[in-house]
Structure formats: C-alpha cells, structure tokens
Short mmCIF file of C-alpha atoms in Angstrom, two decimals:
data_model
loop_
_atom_site.label_atom_id
_atom_site.label_comp_id
_atom_site.label_asym_id
_atom_site.label_seq_id
_atom_site.Cartn_x
_atom_site.Cartn_y
_atom_site.Cartn_z
CA UNK A 31 140.42 61.39 -101.47
CA UNK A 32 140.98 62.54 -105.00
CA UNK A 33 139.84 60.27 -107.61
CA UNK A 34 138.65 61.29 -111.84
CA UNK A 35 135.35 59.93 -112.29
CA UNK A 36 134.77 58.32 -115.62
CA UNK A 37 132.16 58.03 -117.63
CA UNK A 38 131.99 54.55 -117.47
CA UNK A 39 128.56 52.87 -116.26
CA UNK A 40 130.56 51.03 -113.41
CA UNK A 41 130.87 50.36 -109.21
CA UNK A 42 132.62 53.77 -107.25
CA UNK A 43 133.54 53.65 -104.10
CA UNK A 44 132.32 56.93 -101.86
CA UNK A 45 133.87 58.05 -97.83
CA UNK A 46 130.87 58.77 -95.95
CA UNK A 47 130.29 59.65 -91.95
CA UNK A 48 129.35 57.75 -89.92
CA UNK A 49 125.81 57.62 -87.28
CA UNK A 50 125.40 57.42 -83.94
CA UNK A 51 124.00 55.93 -81.04
CA UNK A 52 120.48 55.65 -81.63
CA UNK A 53 116.50 55.44 -79.57
CA UNK A 54 113.46 53.67 -80.09
CA UNK A 55 111.26 55.12 -82.93
CA UNK A 56 108.42 54.66 -85.62
CA UNK A 57 108.84 51.13 -87.25
CA UNK A 58 107.38 50.53 -90.16
CA UNK A 59 104.86 46.97 -89.55
CA UNK A 60 103.27 45.03 -91.78
CA UNK A 61 101.83 41.60 -91.63
CA UNK A 62 104.24 38.60 -92.56
CA UNK A 63 100.33 36.94 -94.21
CA UNK A 64 98.67 39.65 -96.38
CA UNK A 65 95.94 37.25 -97.51
CA UNK A 66 94.63 34.49 -95.11
CA UNK A 67 92.36 33.02 -97.49
CA UNK A 68 93.28 30.45 -99.79
CA UNK A 69 89.84 31.17 -102.00
CA UNK A 70 89.94 32.36 -105.12
CA UNK A 71 87.12 34.78 -107.02
CA UNK A 72 87.38 36.61 -110.30
CA UNK A 73 88.65 39.95 -109.80
CA UNK A 74 87.77 43.02 -111.14
CA UNK A 75 89.87 42.86 -114.12
CA UNK A 76 88.75 38.84 -114.89
CA UNK A 77 92.09 37.43 -112.76
CA UNK A 78 91.63 34.84 -110.26
CA UNK A 79 92.87 36.66 -106.86
CA UNK A 80 93.42 35.19 -103.28
CA UNK A 81 90.83 36.87 -100.99
CA UNK A 82 92.71 39.88 -99.94
CA UNK A 83 91.10 40.23 -95.40
CA UNK A 84 90.70 42.90 -93.75
CA UNK A 85 93.47 42.20 -91.32
CA UNK A 86 96.27 43.44 -93.55
CA UNK A 87 97.32 46.54 -91.22
CA UNK A 88 100.36 48.28 -92.19
CA UNK A 89 101.91 52.08 -91.45
CA UNK A 90 102.21 54.47 -94.78
CA UNK A 91 105.26 56.21 -95.15
CA UNK A 92 103.96 59.56 -94.22
CA UNK A 93 103.57 58.85 -90.85
CA UNK A 94 107.09 58.02 -89.90
CA UNK A 95 108.96 59.55 -88.03
CA UNK A 96 113.04 59.74 -88.22
CA UNK A 97 113.71 62.56 -86.08
CA UNK A 98 114.39 61.29 -83.13
CA UNK A 99 116.38 57.76 -84.93
CA UNK A 100 118.20 60.46 -87.28
CA UNK A 101 118.66 63.32 -84.03
CA UNK A 102 120.11 60.44 -81.95
CA UNK A 103 122.17 58.66 -84.55
CA UNK A 104 124.81 61.37 -86.42
CA UNK A 105 126.02 62.57 -82.84
CA UNK A 106 128.18 59.10 -83.29
CA UNK A 107 129.30 59.87 -87.12
CA UNK A 108 132.65 60.85 -87.53
CA UNK A 109 134.37 62.24 -90.24
CA UNK A 110 137.56 60.91 -91.05
CA UNK A 111 140.65 62.65 -92.89
CA UNK A 112 143.32 60.69 -93.64
CA UNK A 113 146.76 61.39 -94.78
CA UNK A 114 149.29 59.73 -96.95
CA UNK A 115 152.43 61.91 -96.51
CA UNK A 116 154.74 62.58 -99.68
CA UNK A 117 157.95 60.99 -100.40
CA UNK A 118 160.49 64.31 -101.43
CA UNK A 119 162.63 63.19 -103.73
CA UNK A 120 166.44 63.33 -103.77
CA UNK A 121 167.41 66.97 -104.64
CA UNK A 122 170.92 65.70 -106.36
CA UNK A 123 170.14 62.92 -108.78
CA UNK A 124 169.07 64.55 -112.21
CA UNK A 125 166.88 61.86 -113.50
CA UNK A 126 167.64 62.52 -117.49
CA UNK A 127 164.46 62.13 -118.87
CA UNK A 128 163.87 65.16 -116.53
CA UNK A 129 167.07 66.80 -117.88
CA UNK A 130 165.71 66.71 -121.63
CA UNK A 131 161.91 67.01 -120.61
CA UNK A 132 161.80 69.97 -118.48
CA UNK A 133 163.76 69.60 -115.58
CA UNK A 134 166.49 72.20 -116.00
CA UNK A 135 168.08 72.34 -112.19
CA UNK A 136 166.97 74.95 -109.33
CA UNK A 137 164.08 73.90 -106.71
CA UNK A 138 161.81 71.04 -107.51
CA UNK A 139 158.21 70.97 -107.16
CA UNK A 140 157.55 69.74 -103.08
CA UNK A 141 155.52 67.09 -103.92
CA UNK A 142 152.41 67.88 -101.85
CA UNK A 143 150.73 64.71 -99.44
CA UNK A 144 147.50 62.81 -100.66
CA UNK A 145 143.96 63.80 -98.17
CA UNK A 146 141.11 61.35 -98.50
CA UNK A 147 138.29 62.20 -96.42
CA UNK A 148 135.43 59.59 -95.49
CA UNK A 149 133.23 58.37 -92.16
CA UNK A 150 132.81 56.66 -89.88
CA UNK A 151 130.69 54.62 -86.78
CA UNK A 152 130.93 54.63 -83.55
CA UNK A 153 129.83 51.15 -81.79
CA UNK A 154 131.65 51.42 -78.80
CA UNK A 155 132.05 53.74 -75.67
CA UNK A 156 136.13 53.48 -75.43
CA UNK A 157 136.35 54.87 -78.57
CA UNK A 158 136.15 51.66 -80.75
CA UNK A 159 135.48 53.12 -84.56
CA UNK A 160 133.88 50.67 -87.57
CA UNK A 161 135.28 51.82 -91.63
CA UNK A 162 135.28 51.21 -94.84
CA UNK A 163 139.39 49.88 -95.61
CA UNK A 164 139.48 52.33 -98.26
CA UNK A 165 138.93 55.53 -96.21
CA UNK A 166 142.65 54.79 -94.83
CA UNK A 167 144.81 52.16 -97.38
CA UNK A 168 148.58 53.37 -97.48
CA UNK A 169 146.96 56.65 -95.02
CA UNK A 170 150.37 58.28 -92.17
CA UNK A 171 148.04 60.26 -90.58
CA UNK A 172 143.88 59.56 -89.20
CA UNK A 173 141.63 62.21 -87.54
CA UNK A 174 138.86 62.11 -86.31
CA UNK A 175 136.37 65.25 -86.09
CA UNK A 176 132.96 63.78 -83.89
CA UNK A 177 129.63 66.11 -84.29
CA UNK A 178 130.41 68.19 -82.07
CA UNK A 179 133.87 69.51 -83.44
CA UNK A 180 135.36 67.92 -81.12
CA UNK A 181 138.65 66.24 -82.94
CA UNK A 182 141.11 63.32 -82.11
CA UNK A 183 143.93 61.25 -83.54
CA UNK A 184 142.56 58.05 -85.21
CA UNK A 185 144.91 54.76 -84.02
CA UNK A 186 143.93 51.71 -86.94
CA UNK A 187 143.36 48.36 -84.98
CA UNK A 188 143.49 46.12 -88.17
CA UNK A 189 141.40 46.28 -91.38
CA UNK A 190 140.14 43.47 -94.55
CA UNK A 191 140.21 44.98 -97.65
CA UNK A 192 138.33 41.49 -98.27
CA UNK A 193 135.10 43.02 -97.05
CA UNK A 194 136.45 46.29 -97.44
CA UNK A 195 136.22 47.22 -93.16
CA UNK A 196 138.67 48.26 -90.78
CA UNK A 197 138.36 49.26 -86.88
CA UNK A 198 140.29 51.82 -86.03
CA UNK A 199 140.45 53.82 -82.27
CA UNK A 200 140.08 56.72 -80.63
CA UNK A 201 141.57 57.71 -77.12
CA UNK A 202 138.13 58.85 -75.48
CA UNK A 203 135.29 57.20 -73.05
CA UNK A 204 131.62 58.17 -72.71
CA UNK A 205 130.72 58.06 -76.34
CA UNK A 206 128.14 57.99 -77.92
CA UNK A 207 127.19 54.58 -80.12
CA UNK A 208 124.69 53.22 -82.14
CA UNK A 209 124.54 50.00 -81.59
CA UNK A 210 124.11 46.97 -83.24
CA UNK A 211 121.17 45.85 -85.11
CA UNK A 212 119.96 42.06 -87.45
CA UNK A 213 120.36 43.21 -91.47
CA UNK A 214 119.30 39.49 -91.50
CA UNK A 215 115.44 40.34 -90.84
CA UNK A 216 116.03 43.25 -93.54
CA UNK A 217 113.34 42.89 -95.16
CA UNK A 218 112.34 44.67 -99.13
CA UNK A 219 111.03 47.37 -99.18
CA UNK A 220 111.72 48.78 -94.91
CA UNK A 221 112.95 52.07 -94.55
CA UNK A 222 116.64 53.08 -94.13
CA UNK A 223 118.68 55.63 -93.23
CA UNK A 224 122.31 56.53 -94.93
CA UNK A 225 123.82 58.68 -92.49
CA UNK A 226 127.17 60.93 -93.63
CA UNK A 227 129.63 62.92 -95.00
CA UNK A 228 128.63 63.48 -98.29
CA UNK A 229 130.84 65.68 -100.91
CA UNK A 230 132.16 67.11 -96.39
CA UNK A 231 128.40 68.01 -95.29
CA UNK A 232 129.34 66.59 -91.99
CA UNK A 233 126.16 64.72 -89.87
CA UNK A 234 124.14 64.56 -93.46
CA UNK A 235 120.82 62.54 -93.13
CA UNK A 236 118.71 60.72 -96.20
CA UNK A 237 116.43 57.99 -96.68
CA UNK A 238 115.29 55.36 -98.81
CA UNK A 239 114.24 51.91 -98.95
CA UNK A 240 115.91 48.10 -98.65
CA UNK A 241 116.04 47.94 -102.96
CA UNK A 242 117.38 44.39 -102.30
CA UNK A 243 119.58 42.60 -99.94
CA UNK A 244 122.16 39.94 -100.65
CA UNK A 245 123.08 41.48 -103.71
CA UNK A 246 126.37 40.19 -105.60
CA UNK A 247 127.63 42.70 -106.95
CA UNK A 248 131.08 42.28 -109.12
CA UNK A 249 134.11 44.54 -107.34
CA UNK A 250 137.36 44.50 -106.67
CA UNK A 251 139.98 47.33 -104.78
CA UNK A 252 143.76 46.83 -105.47
CA UNK A 253 143.98 43.94 -106.85
CA UNK A 254 141.87 42.28 -103.99
CA UNK A 255 139.02 40.94 -104.73
CA UNK A 256 135.46 41.47 -102.61
CA UNK A 257 133.47 39.51 -100.95
CA UNK A 258 130.35 40.50 -102.05
CA UNK A 259 126.36 40.34 -100.22
CA UNK A 260 125.27 44.21 -100.24
CA UNK A 261 122.57 45.68 -99.28
CA UNK A 262 121.35 48.13 -101.20
CA UNK A 263 119.37 50.47 -100.78
CA UNK A 264 118.09 53.46 -103.10
CA UNK A 265 119.11 55.88 -99.93
CA UNK A 266 121.65 58.57 -102.03
CA UNK A 267 124.75 57.87 -101.15
CA UNK A 268 128.03 59.95 -103.03
CA UNK A 269 131.86 60.07 -102.43
CA UNK A 270 132.38 60.73 -98.75
CA UNK A 271 129.18 58.30 -96.95
CA UNK A 272 131.97 55.32 -97.53
CA UNK A 273 132.70 54.00 -94.07
CA UNK A 274 128.93 55.80 -92.90
CA UNK A 275 125.94 53.77 -91.43
CA UNK A 276 123.32 51.91 -92.69
CA UNK A 277 119.97 52.86 -89.46
CA UNK A 278 117.20 50.99 -89.95
CA UNK A 279 113.65 53.28 -88.64
CA UNK A 280 114.63 52.01 -84.68
CA UNK A 281 118.06 53.23 -84.98
CA UNK A 282 120.30 50.65 -85.24
CA UNK A 283 123.29 50.14 -87.55
CA UNK A 284 122.66 47.19 -90.43
CA UNK A 285 125.12 47.74 -93.24
CA UNK A 286 128.42 50.19 -93.85
CA UNK A 287 127.43 52.25 -96.75
CA UNK A 288 130.56 51.24 -99.51
CA UNK A 289 129.38 52.12 -102.14
CA UNK A 290 127.65 52.94 -105.08
CA UNK A 291 126.64 52.64 -108.36
CA UNK A 292 127.55 55.73 -110.95
CA UNK A 293 128.06 56.78 -114.52
CA UNK A 294 129.53 59.72 -112.67
CA UNK A 295 131.13 58.93 -110.19
CA UNK A 296 127.97 61.15 -107.27
CA UNK A 297 124.21 58.92 -106.26
CA UNK A 298 122.51 57.08 -109.67
CA UNK A 299 119.90 55.55 -107.95
CA UNK A 300 121.35 52.53 -106.30
CA UNK A 301 123.15 52.37 -103.19
CA UNK A 302 125.18 48.74 -101.46
CA UNK A 303 126.50 48.35 -97.45
CA UNK A 304 128.11 45.70 -96.35
CA UNK A 305 125.24 43.26 -93.87
CA UNK A 306 126.49 44.25 -90.45
CA UNK A 307 125.95 40.49 -90.04
CA UNK A 308 129.56 40.42 -91.61
CA UNK A 309 131.24 44.22 -90.93
CA UNK A 310 130.62 43.57 -87.35
CA UNK A 311 132.55 40.16 -87.05
CA UNK A 312 135.40 41.49 -89.32
CA UNK A 313 135.61 44.49 -86.53
CA UNK A 314 135.30 41.73 -83.57
CA UNK A 315 138.10 39.33 -85.40
CA UNK A 316 140.49 42.90 -85.91
CA UNK A 317 139.99 43.87 -82.35
CA UNK A 318 140.18 40.27 -80.45
CA UNK A 319 143.46 38.90 -82.76
CA UNK A 320 143.96 41.38 -85.23
CA UNK A 321 142.58 39.79 -88.38
CA UNK A 322 139.71 38.36 -89.58
CA UNK A 323 139.51 34.67 -88.71
CA UNK A 324 138.02 33.91 -92.09
CA UNK A 325 135.89 29.84 -91.51
CA UNK A 326 135.83 28.72 -95.66
CA UNK A 327 133.52 25.70 -96.95
CA UNK A 328 136.55 24.30 -99.42
CA UNK A 329 133.59 24.51 -102.31
CA UNK A 330 133.96 25.92 -105.61
CA UNK A 331 130.13 27.32 -106.19
CA UNK A 332 128.38 28.40 -109.22
CA UNK A 333 125.13 30.88 -109.15
CA UNK A 334 122.36 28.39 -111.04
CA UNK A 335 121.95 30.42 -113.99
CA UNK A 336 125.51 30.17 -114.38
CA UNK A 337 125.86 26.83 -114.27
CA UNK A 338 126.76 25.07 -117.31
CA UNK A 339 123.91 23.56 -119.61
CA UNK A 340 125.06 19.74 -119.05
CA UNK A 341 125.49 20.36 -115.51
CA UNK A 342 121.41 21.64 -114.97
CA UNK A 343 120.31 18.21 -116.05
CA UNK A 344 121.16 17.28 -112.96
CA UNK A 345 119.66 20.64 -110.85
CA UNK A 346 115.68 19.93 -109.28
CA UNK A 347 116.50 22.76 -107.31
CA UNK A 348 116.05 26.98 -109.40
CA UNK A 349 117.30 28.74 -105.65
CA UNK A 350 120.36 27.69 -104.30
CA UNK A 351 124.58 27.70 -104.70
CA UNK A 352 126.44 24.63 -106.77
CA UNK A 353 129.44 22.88 -106.16
CA UNK A 354 131.77 22.77 -108.78
CA UNK A 355 134.66 21.32 -107.18
CA UNK A 356 136.52 21.71 -104.12
CA UNK A 357 139.45 23.18 -102.83
CA UNK A 358 142.36 21.01 -101.66
CA UNK A 359 141.79 20.56 -98.00
CA UNK A 360 138.11 20.58 -98.16
CA UNK A 361 135.93 20.12 -94.05
CA UNK A 362 132.55 20.00 -96.91
CA UNK A 363 133.67 17.64 -98.71
CA UNK A 364 135.33 15.04 -95.97
CA UNK A 365 131.27 15.74 -94.39
CA UNK A 366 129.91 14.31 -97.53
CA UNK A 367 129.03 17.21 -99.96
CA UNK A 368 129.39 16.43 -103.96
CA UNK A 369 130.50 17.91 -106.93
CA UNK A 370 127.05 18.91 -108.64
CA UNK A 371 124.94 19.10 -104.70
CA UNK A 372 123.39 22.45 -104.31
CA UNK A 373 123.64 24.43 -101.54
CA UNK A 374 120.48 25.07 -100.50
CA UNK A 375 120.42 26.26 -95.98
CA UNK A 376 122.69 26.88 -93.80
CA UNK A 377 121.98 26.38 -90.19
CA UNK A 378 118.05 26.22 -91.18
CA UNK A 379 118.82 29.53 -92.99
CA UNK A 380 117.02 29.97 -97.06
CA UNK A 381 120.19 29.97 -99.50
CA UNK A 382 119.15 31.42 -102.77
CA UNK A 383 123.03 32.26 -104.14
CA UNK A 384 126.22 32.40 -103.62
CA UNK A 385 126.49 35.96 -102.20
CA UNK A 386 124.01 34.38 -99.17
CA UNK A 387 125.57 30.91 -98.77
CA UNK A 388 129.03 34.31 -98.33
CA UNK A 389 127.46 36.42 -96.12
CA UNK A 390 126.32 32.94 -93.60
CA UNK A 391 129.86 31.48 -93.59
CA UNK A 392 131.39 35.06 -92.97
CA UNK A 393 129.86 34.94 -88.80
CA UNK A 394 131.96 32.08 -88.56
CA UNK A 395 135.17 31.59 -86.80
CA UNK A 396 137.33 28.45 -88.32
CA UNK A 397 136.61 25.58 -85.94
CA UNK A 398 133.34 25.92 -85.86
CA UNK A 399 130.33 23.71 -86.56
CA UNK A 400 128.25 24.65 -88.85
CA UNK A 401 125.04 22.41 -90.76
CA UNK A 402 124.35 22.28 -94.46
CA UNK A 403 121.44 21.23 -95.71
CA UNK A 404 121.74 21.03 -99.66
CA UNK A 405 119.30 19.41 -102.59
CA UNK A 406 120.95 16.12 -104.30
CA UNK A 407 118.58 15.48 -107.63
CA UNK A 408 115.86 16.08 -106.28
CA UNK A 409 116.88 15.26 -102.65
CA UNK A 410 117.41 16.91 -99.60
CA UNK A 411 120.52 15.89 -97.33
CA UNK A 412 121.75 17.67 -94.56
CA UNK A 413 126.06 17.64 -92.79
CA UNK A 414 127.36 18.66 -90.32
CA UNK A 415 130.63 21.05 -91.29
CA UNK A 416 133.40 21.79 -88.80
CA UNK A 417 134.81 25.28 -91.09
CA UNK A 418 138.37 25.31 -91.47
CA UNK A 419 140.51 28.69 -92.52
CA UNK A 420 142.40 29.05 -95.58
CA UNK A 421 145.77 26.91 -94.57
CA UNK A 422 143.37 24.41 -94.70
CA UNK A 423 142.95 24.27 -90.07
CA UNK A 424 141.02 25.15 -86.65
CA UNK A 425 144.00 27.53 -85.74
CA UNK A 426 143.25 31.40 -84.85
CA UNK A 427 145.47 33.60 -87.75
CA UNK A 428 147.08 36.07 -85.49
CA UNK A 429 148.53 39.14 -87.35
CA UNK A 430 151.71 39.03 -87.87
CA UNK A 431 154.34 41.57 -86.25
CA UNK A 432 155.97 44.26 -87.55
CA UNK A 433 158.62 44.54 -91.03
CA UNK A 434 161.44 43.42 -90.04
CA UNK A 435 160.59 40.37 -88.18
CA UNK A 436 158.05 39.37 -90.30
CA UNK A 437 161.18 38.95 -93.56
CA UNK A 438 163.54 38.89 -90.95
CA UNK A 439 165.33 41.92 -91.81
CA UNK A 440 166.97 44.91 -90.28
CA UNK A 441 166.22 48.41 -92.63
CA UNK A 442 167.05 51.88 -93.33
CA UNK A 443 166.41 54.53 -95.92
CA UNK A 444 169.69 55.36 -97.64
CA UNK A 445 171.19 58.13 -97.54
CA UNK A 446 171.71 61.17 -100.45
CA UNK A 447 176.33 60.13 -100.55
CA UNK A 448 174.47 55.89 -101.89
CA UNK A 449 172.14 57.89 -104.07
CA UNK A 450 174.40 59.56 -105.94
CA UNK A 451 177.16 56.77 -106.03
CA UNK A 452 174.59 54.34 -107.47
CA UNK A 453 172.66 56.71 -109.29
CA UNK A 454 169.55 55.81 -108.19
CA UNK A 455 167.15 58.71 -106.32
CA UNK A 456 165.32 56.00 -103.99
CA UNK A 457 165.77 52.93 -102.18
CA UNK A 458 166.19 51.53 -99.10
CA UNK A 459 169.38 48.93 -97.43
CA UNK A 460 169.24 45.79 -96.29
CA UNK A 461 170.66 46.43 -92.81
CA UNK A 462 171.07 42.33 -91.08
CA UNK A 463 169.65 39.48 -92.06
CA UNK A 464 167.88 37.16 -89.16
CA UNK A 465 165.96 33.62 -89.42
CA UNK A 466 163.19 33.92 -91.69
CA UNK A 467 162.46 35.09 -95.73
CA UNK A 468 165.26 37.65 -96.50
CA UNK A 469 167.31 34.58 -96.16
CA UNK A 470 165.71 31.91 -96.98
CA UNK A 471 165.43 33.47 -100.54
CA UNK A 472 169.46 34.28 -101.13
CA UNK A 473 168.73 37.80 -100.37
CA UNK A 474 171.43 39.42 -98.33
CA UNK A 475 173.14 42.99 -95.87
CA UNK A 476 173.53 45.68 -98.22
CA UNK A 477 170.93 44.17 -100.73
CA UNK A 478 169.67 47.55 -101.88
CA UNK A 479 165.35 47.23 -102.37
CA UNK A 480 163.73 49.53 -105.08
CA UNK A 481 160.12 48.06 -105.95
CA UNK A 482 157.55 46.45 -104.49
CA UNK A 483 155.20 44.66 -106.66
CA UNK A 484 155.07 47.72 -108.65
CA UNK A 485 155.38 49.99 -106.14
CA UNK A 486 158.45 52.08 -105.18
CA UNK A 487 160.41 51.72 -102.16
CA UNK A 488 161.31 55.20 -99.87
CA UNK A 489 161.33 55.01 -96.98
CA UNK A 490 160.95 51.19 -94.56
CA UNK A 491 157.68 53.05 -93.77
CA UNK A 492 156.97 52.13 -97.23
CA UNK A 493 158.18 48.47 -97.26
CA UNK A 494 155.89 48.83 -94.00
CA UNK A 495 152.84 49.37 -95.55
CA UNK A 496 153.31 47.65 -98.75
CA UNK A 497 153.57 43.79 -97.04
CA UNK A 498 151.28 44.79 -94.62
CA UNK A 499 149.39 44.95 -97.38
CA UNK A 500 150.76 41.43 -98.89
CA UNK A 501 149.88 40.43 -95.59
CA UNK A 502 145.96 40.81 -95.79
CA UNK A 503 146.21 38.82 -98.79
CA UNK A 504 144.96 35.43 -99.22
CA UNK A 505 147.10 31.95 -100.44
CA UNK A 506 148.51 32.38 -103.77
CA UNK A 507 148.10 36.29 -102.64
CA UNK A 508 150.76 36.76 -100.53
CA UNK A 509 153.49 37.15 -102.30
CA UNK A 510 156.25 39.95 -103.14
CA UNK A 511 157.95 40.44 -106.36
CA UNK A 512 161.01 42.87 -105.13
CA UNK A 513 164.13 44.29 -107.13
CA UNK A 514 166.93 45.52 -106.20
CA UNK A 515 170.43 46.15 -106.18
CA UNK A 516 173.68 44.40 -104.77
CA UNK A 517 176.24 47.11 -103.20
CA UNK A 518 178.01 47.08 -106.71
CA UNK A 519 174.94 48.01 -109.29
CA UNK A 520 174.04 44.74 -109.96
CA UNK A 521 170.43 44.55 -110.53
CA UNK A 522 168.73 40.86 -108.75
CA UNK A 523 165.11 39.48 -108.64
CA UNK A 524 163.73 38.19 -105.59
CA UNK A 525 160.00 36.53 -104.97
CA UNK A 526 159.37 35.55 -101.86
CA UNK A 527 156.36 34.18 -100.85
CA UNK A 528 154.61 35.51 -97.48
CA UNK A 529 151.43 32.15 -97.18
CA UNK A 530 154.34 29.86 -96.00
#
C-alpha cells in the first residue's frame, strides 16, 4: 500500500508477514521472588535494601538460542499481496475542469490498480490465516505466498476494524502453523521474536524484549477507533510487518504485529502487537459466525489519572478503570455497579487500567457471566455481570449478508449512454426495490447512486465494499449518507440507518 510519511510524531500502520509452527527452545527463566528475606541491611551506598539471596536464578541473554524457534516459525509466515482494481472513467464524458486545466481529448491515462503488501500467520493446518484488517481492507484480490514460494488465492472470511484483525483462507492441507500461546502470561523484559516481511524482505526475524503490556495507544483507521491494549516491544518492525507474528521463545504465537511509533514511518524503537488473547478470539468469531461477538459491560470508563479532581476525592486506589457513566441498557448497572466505582478485577485478573479492562472483556462473548471486582470508597465489592452485545441483548450477531439483502434492492452499473444523457461519469442504477431499507427510506427504482459516505460509487462492487465497511462498525456509525439523482436528473439525498 502506498503511504506518504510525514515528519510528525505519530502512529504508523505497518505491514508484516506472519511466522510459522514453532518448536520449544530455551526459555527465559527467572524466579518470581528475587528477594526472600524481609530483613534489610545498609547497602554499599548507605541505603536500606532487602537481603538478596543466592537462590535468584536466571538465564543470561547471550545463552538463549533463538535458531530452532525461528527456523520453524518462518515456515508459517506468509507474504500477502492485496490488489484493489482501478475503476476506468467514461471516455465519452469530459469534465469541464479537466478541459480547462489540461485535458484536450484523446486517450486518457488508464488508472492503475492499487497494490499493497503485508504479512499473515497460518493458525490452522487447513489454511486459515490471521492478519491485520488494514493489510487486506478494500482488496479485490488477495495473493498469499508461502516461505517455500508456493502461491495461493486468498479468500476473506471476515474482518474487524476495531481490533484491526482479519481472517483469510487458502485451500490447502497439512500446512505448518504457529501454535497459540498465552499473551496474558507475558512479563516485561521477556524475550520475543517478530517475524514478517518488512520492505518485502521475506522471512525476516528480529528479536527484542517486551517493553510493556496492556499499552493504551490512541489510534484509529478509516474513522474507526481501535480497541487499544497492545503488547509493546523493541523488536524491529517496519512497513511490511503488519499482520506478522510476535512469538515467545517457546515458539508460541502471542501477538499480531500492527503498529509502530515513528517520526519517519520506519522503526524508531517501539512496535505494538495485538495480544493473541484478543486476536485469537476475534479470528474464532469470524470463522464461526462471520461477525465478532463483542461483549460489553455497558460502562463509560476512564483511567484514574484522567478523572476530575472532584471525583478523585472519593477514589482510594491508584490503579483500575473508573466508572464514569453507563450505557442505556447496562448490565453492569443492573448488577449493582455504581458510578464512581473503580473496577480492579475481572474473574480474579487484576485490572490496572482501561486498556487492561478492554483486553479482559474482549475475551468473552455476550451471554457469558464474569465476576467484576470494584473498589467503592475504599471497600471491595464483587458483582456477577452477564455481558451483552451492542444491541443490549445476549443473542449471537450473525453476518449481515450481501448488499442486496441488507438494503432490499438490486443494482447495475450505468451504461455509457446513460452517463452521456445524464451528464455524469459514474454511478449505479437501482434496478429494483423490495421490502427493506431502501423502500423504507423512499428510494425508488431508477434512482442513480453517485456517492455513499463521500465515496464515489462506480459499480455495484463499490457499493458492496462501502456497505460492508459500514456494517463492521457499531451503533451510530452504521449510517449510509447517499447522494444521487432521480431519472429526471434532479438531485436527491438520503440517510439510512443500518443498525435498526
């Protein structure tokens, strides 16, 4: 994907290739307790410190062997090429701006297809591959290349912009895979490997340590806010690594490389991966249901440092997720949680921040019950909350189906004759309307759709992509703003809520 980098500090989405099945290698081992004694003595520098015992054992970094893990993992890392076909403009129509500013007739330059590159991780022997949504978003064709140069046509199973995770499928058997690890057991300082295809350099392996877990990085793509609870590492990740594998020294998949923090667009010291606890659950939902089963507590939350000074007067803890307000149909509120509570645990897992709470809740599906621990003015209270979906129910959310079914209409591309008669160069015609969204909005047969949500519509395929993107959003974001003309040439505008 062609990207223009600015010299402005920011988040840069990068593309990467995933890694393959791994075999255990030497692990980094450190005792949980470095210090056993509660007594203290004056140190060499005059400060009181606990006595350090000889039982503190560790493996020196230079003694860790990454070769076995890397050799196996690269075989399950794939290169992904995504191609978006260009739409040719109508040669019989001359835009007046083009005439006065350079167009003089004759053969127009043919628009070129957009091509992007990224990475993916084989997670199933029968060809399921996990990658980033931004690697394949809008693609008409997906080409997957194995480490041994075998090539396959990829089929999109589903994608989730909120986590930037997508699942694709190739038709093959007995493929190498990377087994899932437990990203929640990661410790800061633990060695990890990033495997991908930076700058189209295939099967590239870099090493680093976990710099932080549960990192809250504010970012969005295509106007969709991402769920933010990243693994931060200093393993080198560059454009081409997105969708690639982050693995531990046992060869287990613990994250999907997704972002870098950079002034130039290239690696500048930190990279971010979606934990497999989130990515794996999203991929599983896409495979089983065609849509993510996103569970919600129904709360508006803040990190404690961001809470108002007035509210902080009643907060007795320094870590957790502060409950500021509730959704209209909040299961948390119905369970007894109150505004001003600080959520400190989910099923006995400690919650230190908003991102940690997001990560835990995203492991579950609507209808499942979780134990929520809160601190209320210094007192610990526990509640059992049944999680719900965005619609306030516990029902399974199914894939919405094709555009014709969702909108209740049929479409066809305009002919050159229609474009010439109407004086336009793009658009699709509504050729039939049945019971559904279009009929409810008053759109009739013969209406010409030209733009949807400020995007040009040249073909029914364009419309399908736009609607599909909108359906992946939630709540108030599931709205189509349609601009077009009636058969008499009169402009008409419509707004259609797809969430109803």
